[in-house]
Amino acid sequence: MTKVSSNSIIVAENIEKIYPNNCHALKNVSLEVKRGEVVVIIGPSGSGKSTFLRTLNQLETISDGTIHIDDIDLTAKSTNINKMREEVGMVFQSFNLFPHKTALGNVMLSPLKVLKKSKADAEKEAHELLTKVGLANRMNSYPSHLSGGQQQRVAIARALAMKPKIMLFDEPTSALDPEMVGEVLDVMKSLASDGMTMVVVTHEMGFAREVADRVVFMEDGELVFEEQPDRFFDSPNPRLQRFLGQVL
Amino acid sequence: MKEQHNLLLWKAVFVLVLIGLGFGIYASSKSIDYTWRWERIPQYIISVEPKDIRSPFDGTVQSVDIKNHSMVVLPDQGGNPFVIKKFDKANVMSGDIVFEGDPLAQVNGWRVGPILWGLITTLKLSFVALIFAMIIGLFTGLARISDNPALRYFAITYVEIIRGTPLLVQIFIFYFFIGTILNLDRFTAGVAALSVFTGAYIAEIIRSGIQSIHPGQMEAARSVGMNYFQAMVYVILPQAFKRTLPPLAGQLINLIKDSSLVSVISITDLTKSGREVVSSTFAPFEVWFTVALMYLVLTGSLSWIIQKLEKRLSASD
Ligand SMILES: Nc1ncnc2c1ncn2[C@@H]1O[C@H](COP(=O)(O)OP(=O)(O)O)[C@@H](O)[C@H]1O
Ligand SMILES: [Mg+2]
């Protein structure tokens, strides 16, 4: 087993992912993330960003390589994946709120059923979280009655309710109308300033510049390049410049 | 205003056609010289006729107590006397010699008639079968989409066999083959056949319901730490259940109607008691109309309950 430096909370080494249809989605990807660090991943569509993020909480198994989360080997047989997932929150592009539950119900569900908290405790914490993401007045609304931006903020609160050590965001603002992008990014910024470890896939270059400690560029299943944001965007790397030329 | 006028007109047309149909039925029964005897029907639903208490053996009436409405009969062969604790009218006197089957006395009061018994039996049969069919359907539906090939193949085989053979044949197999081996009574065999039959259809409804839920729901549930079982119970199934309620209602209504087939193994359900009552009243039209109406009441109530449920679940829409 590799010796792991204790201030890295995510250590992914030489990850390979080959889907059953032989699509080689990740090629020898390695990434270390320190506690409290915010890492932004950018790259063209189909480059394996989602796949990589999903391997970090084992929604996707890996074909080869190792992943350690908080010094625990995810690929080891003895690792309790459900327990580990409690520590890694995830926010999806399409929100994936539970439509049969209210905002409050969405946030409370897992603390109640998985952490076996009392209803009073779970409700109190859910109240606090929803207030924190600015939805104090929409607690009892069903997702179908909320705007996209509000739904995504509920989704963030739902993930936070499990008190995760790491938050993964897979294009959290890509499905939103432009006027709602800001409210979600603001919540993410405040989370970052609270010291949360975050891995964010996004096309919001502004967010990357402002909040990221490190920006990673992926293409064709490879991690091409990583750099601090101030140097990242000025890098002469031709693959990166070609991509930036397309999106900016 | 004009539109409302038109609506009213069409409603009137509907009512008129119904009246016309009713008259048509009446007229055609006249043409075959059918005499309607509706007055014979109610007693087969709830009977108010005095009921005979008959002697279980040959014997002698030892005593008749008119004041307390009780009577004691001694058997000729010796043994325990037959005691009637309560009657309304005595047919015999103290010292009379009676034979087995002789009416000794009568009791008044209403009793459940054969048609109502049939209705109750059908209700019981359908209700028990409904519960088991839902359980079988749920587990088969889950097995059908399981990652385990053995579970999947078992589920497919079961569903295909049941859907590919007639219910009537299944009822015979359950009664004569499985019933004989496992020593099942008629009612159990009937319930088992109906549950296994309906379960196969419900399994398919539940499978398609689960598969219609976006995979992101399962992922979201797993990402907040739920295991497969918790994700199913708290996230996937409640949504699938809501979505499958309409086809499920249809299937359960079919179950009530299909239950009429168990009369072939001599379960006295609504249909079989209808047949029996026809042979004693010679009023087939009235009886079958009554029986049909009772089935309608059962299926109508079920649909009403499910509509209520649907309404309650629609709060999140
Ligand atoms: N479930 C899957 N099965 C097969 N191939 C997949 C699956 N999910 C993604 N892929 C493929 O893997 C590659 C990377 O996809 P993805 O990780 O979604 O990229 P990105 O998020 O960067 O757009 C793509 O070529 C995609 O077609
Ligand atoms: Mg993606």
Coordinates of C-alpha atoms in Angstrom, one line a residue, chain A residues 67-221:
Chain A
I67 CA -8.5 5.7 -4.5
H68 CA -8.0 6.7 -0.9
I69 CA -10.6 8.9 0.8
D70 CA -9.4 10.1 4.2
D71 CA -6.8 7.3 4.2
I72 CA -9.4 4.7 3.6
D73 CA -8.8 2.5 0.5
L74 CA -12.1 2.5 -1.5
T75 CA -11.2 -0.5 -3.5
A76 CA -10.5 -2.7 -0.5
K77 CA -13.2 -5.4 0.1
S78 CA -13.5 -4.5 3.8
T79 CA -14.5 -0.9 3.1
N80 CA -18.1 0.0 3.8
I81 CA -19.1 2.0 0.7
N82 CA -22.3 3.2 2.2
K83 CA -20.4 4.6 5.3
M84 CA -17.9 6.2 3.0
R85 CA -20.6 7.8 0.9
E86 CA -21.9 9.6 4.0
E87 CA -18.6 11.5 4.1
V88 CA -18.6 12.4 0.4
G89 CA -21.6 14.6 -0.6
M90 CA -22.5 14.9 -4.2
V91 CA -24.5 17.5 -6.2
F92 CA -25.8 16.6 -9.6
Q93 CA -26.3 18.6 -12.7
S94 CA -30.0 17.6 -12.8
F95 CA -30.5 18.2 -9.0
N96 CA -32.1 14.7 -8.6
L97 CA -34.3 15.8 -5.6
F98 CA -36.7 13.3 -4.3
P99 CA -40.0 14.6 -5.9
H100 CA -42.3 12.9 -3.4
K101 CA -40.7 14.8 -0.5
T102 CA -40.8 18.5 0.4
A103 CA -37.6 20.5 0.6
L104 CA -37.4 19.7 4.3
G105 CA -38.2 16.1 3.7
N106 CA -35.4 15.8 1.1
V107 CA -32.9 17.2 3.6
M108 CA -34.1 15.1 6.5
L109 CA -34.5 11.8 4.8
S110 CA -31.0 10.4 5.1
P111 CA -30.3 11.7 8.6
L112 CA -33.5 10.0 9.7
K113 CA -33.1 6.7 7.9
V114 CA -29.3 6.3 7.7
L115 CA -28.0 8.2 10.7
K116 CA -31.1 7.2 12.7
K117 CA -31.4 10.7 14.1
S118 CA -34.6 11.6 16.0
K119 CA -37.2 13.5 14.0
A120 CA -36.7 16.6 16.2
D121 CA -32.9 16.7 15.7
A122 CA -33.1 16.0 11.9
E123 CA -35.7 18.7 11.5
K124 CA -33.8 21.2 13.4
E125 CA -30.6 20.6 11.4
A126 CA -32.6 20.6 8.1
H127 CA -34.1 24.0 9.1
E128 CA -30.6 25.4 9.8
L129 CA -29.2 24.1 6.5
L130 CA -32.1 25.3 4.4
T131 CA -31.8 28.7 6.1
K132 CA -28.1 28.7 5.3
V133 CA -28.8 28.2 1.6
G134 CA -31.5 30.9 1.7
L135 CA -34.6 28.8 1.6
A136 CA -36.1 29.4 5.0
N137 CA -39.4 30.4 3.5
R138 CA -39.7 27.4 1.1
M139 CA -39.1 24.5 3.5
N140 CA -42.5 22.9 2.9
S141 CA -42.5 23.2 -0.9
Y142 CA -42.3 20.2 -3.1
P143 CA -39.4 20.2 -5.7
S144 CA -41.9 20.7 -8.6
H145 CA -42.9 24.0 -7.0
L146 CA -39.3 25.3 -6.8
S147 CA -37.2 27.0 -9.4
G148 CA -34.1 25.3 -10.7
G149 CA -31.8 27.5 -8.6
Q150 CA -33.9 26.7 -5.5
Q151 CA -33.9 23.0 -6.2
Q152 CA -30.1 23.0 -6.6
R153 CA -29.7 24.8 -3.3
V154 CA -32.0 22.2 -1.6
A155 CA -29.8 19.5 -3.2
I156 CA -26.7 21.2 -1.6
A157 CA -28.5 21.3 1.8
R158 CA -29.4 17.6 1.4
A159 CA -25.8 16.6 0.8
L160 CA -24.6 18.8 3.7
A161 CA -27.1 17.2 6.1
M162 CA -24.9 14.1 6.2
K163 CA -22.0 16.3 7.4
P164 CA -19.7 15.2 4.6
K165 CA -16.0 15.9 4.7
I166 CA -15.9 16.4 0.9
M167 CA -18.4 17.8 -1.5
L168 CA -18.4 16.8 -5.2
F169 CA -20.3 19.0 -7.7
D170 CA -21.0 17.8 -11.2
E171 CA -21.8 20.8 -13.4
P172 CA -24.2 22.2 -10.7
T173 CA -25.2 25.2 -12.7
S174 CA -25.3 23.8 -16.2
A175 CA -29.1 23.0 -16.1
L176 CA -30.0 26.4 -14.7
D177 CA -31.4 29.5 -16.4
P178 CA -28.6 32.2 -16.4
E179 CA -30.3 34.4 -13.8
M180 CA -30.2 31.5 -11.3
V181 CA -26.5 30.6 -11.7
G182 CA -25.4 33.3 -9.3
E183 CA -27.5 32.1 -6.3
V184 CA -26.1 28.6 -6.5
L185 CA -22.5 29.8 -7.0
D186 CA -22.9 32.1 -4.0
V187 CA -23.8 29.1 -1.8
M188 CA -20.8 27.2 -3.1
K189 CA -18.5 30.2 -2.5
S190 CA -19.7 30.4 1.1
L191 CA -19.1 26.7 1.5
A192 CA -15.6 27.1 0.2
S193 CA -14.9 29.9 2.6
D194 CA -16.1 27.7 5.5
G195 CA -13.2 25.4 4.6
M196 CA -15.1 22.6 2.9
T197 CA -13.0 20.4 0.6
M198 CA -14.6 20.6 -2.8
V199 CA -14.1 19.1 -6.3
V200 CA -16.2 21.0 -8.8
V201 CA -16.8 20.2 -12.5
T202 CA -18.0 23.4 -14.1
H203 CA -17.8 25.7 -17.1
E204 CA -18.0 28.8 -14.9
M205 CA -14.5 30.2 -15.5
G206 CA -15.3 33.1 -13.1
F207 CA -15.9 30.7 -10.3
A208 CA -12.7 28.9 -11.1
R209 CA -10.7 32.1 -11.1
E210 CA -12.2 33.4 -7.9
V211 CA -12.7 30.3 -5.7
A212 CA -10.5 27.5 -6.9
D213 CA -7.1 26.7 -5.3
R214 CA -6.3 24.6 -8.3
V215 CA -7.8 24.1 -11.8
V216 CA -7.5 20.7 -13.6
F217 CA -8.0 20.3 -17.3
M218 CA -9.2 16.9 -18.7
E219 CA -9.5 15.8 -22.2
D220 CA -10.1 12.4 -23.8
G221 CA -10.1 10.6 -20.4

